Amino acid sequence: MALGDSYTAGPGIPSRSGTPTGCDRSDHNYPTLVAHELGVETVDFHDMSCTGATADDLTAPQTTDRGTNPAQLSALTTHTALVTLGIGGNDIGFSELIRQCAKSGILYFATGSGKYTGNHAPCRGQYVDDTTDTVRQKINTVGDRLADTLAEVRRRAPQARVYVVGYPAILPAAASDCGRDMGLAPGDVTFLHQEQQQLNTTLRQRAEDAGAGYVDTYAPSNGHDVCSARESRWVEPLVPLAPAAPVHPNARGERGMADAVINTIKASKGS
């Protein structure tokens, strides 16, 4: 059973599969690849992931522009044996955060790249001050929601092995030549990278607290972010050069995430 958002669904990667079509699930997303690798029969495989999903959509129907996805947890039963869950990015508004930072970056590069202001992270200042980080606050809320979700998964599918799947590397730790290609000021590349790292850390902590497994997709994807070479990147930039949604995994990325899931499952079986 696959639950999750667009990083699970694989929008833009050929070919679209499942209903509603508005969820933009790919038949080459990591859940499908994992199911094939593990020899899961088609009748026993259920992919409930949906582009745009938040934690709310795990327990309530999600309306898309092409149909309604049922509450994702509604597909769980006492016979469910394996669950993967990838959620949280939309809850903190990470895609919108990148777009806002790109807008700030346009002004940054047009006005001397910080030469006159000394501010190389103009977007960060919109979300962080001396006492408050509004993105971290949302991440903390995601952690609380995940804890509740994992408890509900356990109630509905008490025999299932459950794995929370983290997010792959989207941006590098330092800007180097990345910022201009993405329209991001160098300090904002670092800011966004740090917020994603904190999200993954929170997902891992809450998974471990609930007795679930955690799949680290960041480590194997490190160096394959949006700013890496076209032929090796796992995540496409704002203007994709391979079939994928902007700032989302391509087929290589979904394959890499599938490998991470499979390796984690195999390691947990051997422990």
Tab-separated table of C-alpha atoms in Angstrom:
chain	number	residue	atom	x	y	z
A	1	MET	CA	0.000	0.000	0.000
A	2	ALA	CA	1.453	3.335	-1.084
A	3	LEU	CA	0.335	6.578	0.551
A	4	GLY	CA	1.715	10.001	-0.196
A	5	ASP	CA	2.059	13.161	-2.242
A	6	SER	CA	3.548	13.995	-5.642
A	7	TYR	CA	7.043	12.779	-4.760
A	8	THR	CA	5.375	9.396	-4.358
A	9	ALA	CA	2.978	9.730	-7.302
A	10	GLY	CA	5.619	10.786	-9.854
A	11	PRO	CA	3.715	13.392	-11.929
A	12	GLY	CA	4.908	13.921	-15.487
A	13	ILE	CA	6.784	10.621	-15.698
A	14	PRO	CA	5.321	8.402	-18.434
A	15	SER	CA	2.898	6.790	-18.294
A	16	ARG	CA	-0.023	8.027	-16.230
A	17	SER	CA	-1.731	5.287	-14.262
A	18	GLY	CA	-4.723	4.816	-12.006
A	19	THR	CA	-7.666	6.964	-11.049
A	20	PRO	CA	-8.475	9.706	-10.561
A	21	THR	CA	-6.249	10.954	-13.381
A	22	GLY	CA	-5.902	14.237	-11.493
A	23	CYS	CA	-3.542	12.519	-9.047
A	24	ASP	CA	-1.002	12.203	-11.885
A	25	ARG	CA	0.387	8.873	-10.735
A	26	SER	CA	3.073	7.333	-12.904
A	27	ASP	CA	3.400	3.629	-13.583
A	28	HIS	CA	7.120	4.176	-13.010
A	29	ASN	CA	6.835	5.801	-9.586
A	30	TYR	CA	8.698	4.235	-6.695
A	31	PRO	CA	5.702	2.342	-5.238
A	32	THR	CA	5.121	0.560	-8.550
A	33	LEU	CA	8.811	-0.252	-8.909
A	34	VAL	CA	8.981	-1.547	-5.334
A	35	ALA	CA	5.892	-3.706	-5.822
A	36	HIS	CA	7.397	-5.211	-8.974
A	37	GLU	CA	10.733	-5.849	-7.286
A	38	LEU	CA	9.072	-7.550	-4.324
A	39	GLY	CA	6.820	-9.643	-6.544
A	40	VAL	CA	3.593	-8.133	-5.228
A	41	GLU	CA	0.607	-9.311	-7.261
A	42	THR	CA	-1.311	-6.579	-9.092
A	43	VAL	CA	-4.483	-7.425	-7.186
A	44	ASP	CA	-2.643	-6.864	-3.897
A	45	PHE	CA	-0.989	-3.558	-4.869
A	46	HIS	CA	-2.766	-0.297	-4.077
A	47	ASP	CA	-1.276	3.116	-4.845
A	48	MET	CA	-3.341	5.821	-3.176
A	49	SER	CA	-0.756	8.596	-3.593
A	50	CYS	CA	-1.889	11.849	-5.161
A	51	THR	CA	-0.191	14.987	-6.398
A	52	GLY	CA	-0.895	17.882	-4.055
A	53	ALA	CA	-1.753	15.670	-1.089
A	54	THR	CA	-1.295	16.918	2.456
A	55	ALA	CA	-1.735	15.090	5.744
A	56	ASP	CA	-5.426	16.074	5.662
A	57	ASP	CA	-5.892	14.047	2.479
A	58	LEU	CA	-4.868	10.870	4.233
A	59	THR	CA	-8.121	10.876	6.188
A	60	ALA	CA	-10.450	12.854	3.898
A	61	PRO	CA	-11.177	12.835	0.144
A	62	GLN	CA	-8.944	15.021	-2.011
A	63	THR	CA	-10.489	16.938	-4.892
A	64	THR	CA	-8.320	17.288	-8.009
A	65	ASP	CA	-9.037	18.970	-11.331
A	66	ARG	CA	-9.822	15.538	-12.762
A	67	GLY	CA	-11.690	13.593	-10.126
A	68	THR	CA	-11.662	12.956	-6.389
A	69	ASN	CA	-9.180	10.703	-4.624
A	70	PRO	CA	-10.684	8.843	-1.662
A	71	ALA	CA	-9.144	9.316	1.757
A	72	GLN	CA	-5.866	7.483	1.352
A	73	LEU	CA	-6.107	5.560	4.618
A	74	SER	CA	-9.504	4.178	3.525
A	75	ALA	CA	-7.681	1.542	1.477
A	76	LEU	CA	-5.991	0.028	4.544
A	77	THR	CA	-7.338	-3.247	5.905
A	78	THR	CA	-6.361	-5.783	8.533
A	79	HIS	CA	-4.814	-7.779	5.672
A	80	THR	CA	-2.470	-4.980	4.556
A	81	ALA	CA	1.087	-6.267	4.864
A	82	LEU	CA	3.257	-3.339	3.744
A	83	VAL	CA	2.730	0.430	3.834
A	84	THR	CA	4.951	3.210	2.519
A	85	LEU	CA	4.121	6.810	3.375
A	86	GLY	CA	5.661	9.940	1.897
A	87	ILE	CA	4.030	13.151	3.130
A	88	GLY	CA	4.850	16.591	4.516
A	89	GLY	CA	6.215	18.701	1.658
A	90	ASN	CA	2.856	20.217	0.766
A	91	ASP	CA	1.979	20.741	4.428
A	92	ILE	CA	4.915	23.129	4.786
A	93	GLY	CA	4.265	24.660	1.359
A	94	PHE	CA	7.713	23.771	0.052
A	95	SER	CA	6.858	24.239	-3.638
A	96	GLU	CA	5.404	27.669	-2.950
A	97	LEU	CA	8.432	28.460	-0.807
A	98	ILE	CA	10.738	27.731	-3.746
A	99	ARG	CA	8.606	29.880	-6.065
A	100	GLN	CA	8.660	32.792	-3.628
A	101	CYS	CA	12.409	32.479	-3.210
A	102	ALA	CA	12.813	32.425	-6.994
A	103	LYS	CA	10.892	35.711	-7.189
A	104	SER	CA	13.220	37.201	-4.584
A	105	GLY	CA	16.145	35.828	-6.548
A	106	ILE	CA	15.109	37.618	-9.718
A	107	LEU	CA	15.284	40.946	-7.899
A	108	TYR	CA	18.528	39.908	-6.199
A	109	PHE	CA	20.320	39.231	-9.485
A	110	ALA	CA	18.778	42.283	-11.193
A	111	THR	CA	20.085	44.641	-8.499
A	112	GLY	CA	23.717	43.628	-8.276
A	113	SER	CA	23.574	40.205	-6.602
A	114	GLY	CA	23.682	41.671	-3.107
A	115	LYS	CA	26.523	44.072	-3.926
A	116	TYR	CA	24.660	47.060	-2.544
A	117	THR	CA	22.637	45.408	0.212
A	118	GLY	CA	24.967	42.714	1.484
A	119	ASN	CA	21.920	40.449	1.761
A	120	HIS	CA	22.518	37.149	-0.016
A	121	ALA	CA	19.417	35.439	1.398
A	122	PRO	CA	16.567	37.884	0.666
A	123	CYS	CA	13.908	35.163	0.790
A	124	ARG	CA	15.010	33.769	4.142
A	125	GLY	CA	14.182	37.071	5.784
A	126	GLN	CA	10.531	36.680	4.785
A	127	TYR	CA	10.252	33.538	6.897
A	128	VAL	CA	12.890	33.803	9.595
A	129	ASP	CA	13.710	36.508	12.133
A	130	ASP	CA	15.645	36.547	15.393
A	131	THR	CA	12.984	34.600	17.263
A	132	THR	CA	10.773	32.826	14.738
A	133	ASP	CA	11.158	30.458	11.811
A	134	THR	CA	7.685	30.035	10.319
A	135	VAL	CA	8.785	27.119	8.134
A	136	ARG	CA	10.120	25.244	11.181
A	137	GLN	CA	6.822	25.856	12.923
A	138	LYS	CA	5.017	24.160	10.033
A	139	ILE	CA	7.525	21.297	10.126
A	140	ASN	CA	6.778	20.771	13.812
A	141	THR	CA	3.074	20.618	12.991
A	142	VAL	CA	3.797	18.055	10.266
A	143	GLY	CA	5.581	15.958	12.880
A	144	ASP	CA	2.526	16.001	15.131
A	145	ARG	CA	0.237	15.093	12.236
A	146	LEU	CA	2.527	12.267	11.189
A	147	ALA	CA	2.467	10.827	14.691
A	148	ASP	CA	-1.331	10.782	14.604
A	149	THR	CA	-1.324	9.289	11.114
A	150	LEU	CA	1.033	6.475	12.045
A	151	ALA	CA	-1.134	5.595	15.025
A	152	GLU	CA	-4.160	5.420	12.740
A	153	VAL	CA	-2.284	3.292	10.202
A	154	ARG	CA	-1.362	0.900	12.987
A	155	ARG	CA	-4.999	0.739	14.142
A	156	ARG	CA	-6.320	-0.025	10.667
A	157	ALA	CA	-3.495	-2.323	9.556
A	158	PRO	CA	-2.040	-3.845	12.726
A	159	GLN	CA	0.003	-6.489	10.882
A	160	ALA	CA	1.582	-4.143	8.342
A	161	ARG	CA	5.230	-3.196	8.141
A	162	VAL	CA	5.205	0.598	7.865
A	163	TYR	CA	7.903	2.796	6.336
A	164	VAL	CA	7.996	6.589	6.219
A	165	VAL	CA	9.826	7.686	3.089
A	166	GLY	CA	11.872	10.887	3.333
A	167	TYR	CA	12.527	13.378	0.554
A	168	PRO	CA	15.526	13.169	-1.785
A	169	ALA	CA	18.070	15.969	-2.119
A	170	ILE	CA	16.364	18.852	-3.897
A	171	LEU	CA	19.065	21.517	-3.576
A	172	PRO	CA	22.754	21.319	-2.676
A	173	ALA	CA	24.042	22.458	0.695
A	174	ALA	CA	25.852	25.411	-0.915
A	175	ALA	CA	24.866	27.429	-3.946
A	176	SER	CA	28.025	27.275	-6.102
A	177	ASP	CA	26.631	27.827	-9.627
A	178	CYS	CA	23.173	26.592	-8.714
A	179	GLY	CA	21.385	29.709	-7.591
A	180	ARG	CA	21.280	31.594	-10.873
A	181	ASP	CA	19.998	28.539	-12.765
A	182	MET	CA	17.163	28.180	-10.258
A	183	GLY	CA	16.678	31.921	-9.802
A	184	LEU	CA	17.751	31.648	-6.160
A	185	ALA	CA	20.114	33.885	-4.223
A	186	PRO	CA	23.021	31.815	-2.846
A	187	GLY	CA	22.002	32.223	0.783
A	188	ASP	CA	18.491	31.103	-0.057
A	189	VAL	CA	19.800	27.887	-1.612
A	190	THR	CA	21.351	27.117	1.768
A	191	PHE	CA	18.187	28.209	3.591
A	192	LEU	CA	15.948	25.930	1.527
A	193	HIS	CA	18.374	23.044	1.859
A	194	GLN	CA	18.414	23.420	5.647
A	195	GLU	CA	14.619	23.499	5.863
A	196	GLN	CA	14.361	20.324	3.800
A	197	GLN	CA	16.910	18.660	6.045
A	198	GLN	CA	14.872	19.627	9.090
A	199	LEU	CA	11.731	18.184	7.502
A	200	ASN	CA	13.501	14.884	6.868
A	201	THR	CA	14.883	14.851	10.406
A	202	THR	CA	11.391	15.347	11.811
A	203	LEU	CA	9.940	12.604	9.605
A	204	ARG	CA	12.665	10.222	10.775
A	205	GLN	CA	12.173	11.049	14.447
A	206	ARG	CA	8.411	10.609	14.320
A	207	ALA	CA	8.723	7.347	12.390
A	208	GLU	CA	11.149	5.944	14.934
A	209	ASP	CA	8.995	7.135	17.837
A	210	ALA	CA	6.045	5.236	16.341
A	211	GLY	CA	8.042	2.065	15.738
A	212	ALA	CA	7.912	2.518	11.967
A	213	GLY	CA	10.832	2.271	9.577
A	214	TYR	CA	12.374	5.303	7.916
A	215	VAL	CA	13.658	5.315	4.343
A	216	ASP	CA	16.512	7.766	3.818
A	217	THR	CA	16.335	8.859	0.184
A	218	TYR	CA	18.493	11.918	0.830
A	219	ALA	CA	21.814	10.089	1.278
A	220	PRO	CA	21.718	8.170	-2.019
A	221	SER	CA	20.454	11.238	-3.884
A	222	ASN	CA	23.082	13.617	-2.477
A	223	GLY	CA	24.856	15.105	-5.487
A	224	HIS	CA	21.904	14.344	-7.760
A	225	ASP	CA	19.844	17.448	-6.928
A	226	VAL	CA	18.302	19.958	-9.349
A	227	CYS	CA	21.665	21.658	-9.828
A	228	SER	CA	23.592	18.522	-10.772
A	229	ALA	CA	24.311	17.396	-14.323
A	230	ARG	CA	21.276	16.683	-16.478
A	231	GLU	CA	22.324	13.079	-17.063
A	232	SER	CA	22.665	12.281	-13.347
A	233	ARG	CA	20.087	14.392	-11.514
A	234	TRP	CA	17.200	12.766	-9.669
A	235	VAL	CA	15.118	15.941	-9.374
A	236	GLU	CA	14.330	18.287	-12.248
A	237	PRO	CA	14.763	22.092	-12.002
A	238	LEU	CA	12.037	24.713	-12.422
A	239	VAL	CA	12.159	24.120	-16.174
A	240	PRO	CA	12.356	20.316	-16.476
A	241	LEU	CA	14.633	18.866	-19.126
A	242	ALA	CA	13.255	15.347	-18.639
A	243	PRO	CA	9.658	14.176	-18.227
A	244	ALA	CA	8.686	15.255	-14.715
A	245	ALA	CA	6.935	18.061	-12.900
A	246	PRO	CA	9.065	21.116	-11.986
A	247	VAL	CA	11.248	20.486	-8.916
A	248	HIS	CA	10.091	16.865	-8.731
A	249	PRO	CA	11.777	13.511	-9.233
A	250	ASN	CA	12.302	12.253	-12.757
A	251	ALA	CA	12.305	8.563	-13.663
A	252	ARG	CA	15.886	8.233	-12.415
A	253	GLY	CA	14.864	9.747	-9.101
A	254	GLU	CA	11.879	7.446	-8.662
A	255	ARG	CA	14.123	4.479	-9.448
A	256	GLY	CA	16.621	5.663	-6.874
A	257	MET	CA	13.899	6.144	-4.286
A	258	ALA	CA	12.577	2.659	-5.039
A	259	ASP	CA	16.046	1.211	-4.487
A	260	ALA	CA	16.259	3.024	-1.151
A	261	VAL	CA	12.902	1.602	-0.070
A	262	ILE	CA	13.857	-1.930	-1.132
A	263	ASN	CA	17.226	-1.737	0.616
A	264	THR	CA	15.591	-0.527	3.823
A	265	ILE	CA	12.993	-3.291	3.737
A	266	LYS	CA	15.647	-5.932	3.158
A	267	ALA	CA	17.827	-4.521	5.933
A	268	SER	CA	14.942	-4.506	8.404
A	269	LYS	CA	14.100	-8.109	7.588
A	270	GLY	CA	17.665	-9.112	8.321
A	271	SER	CA	17.868	-7.270	11.634
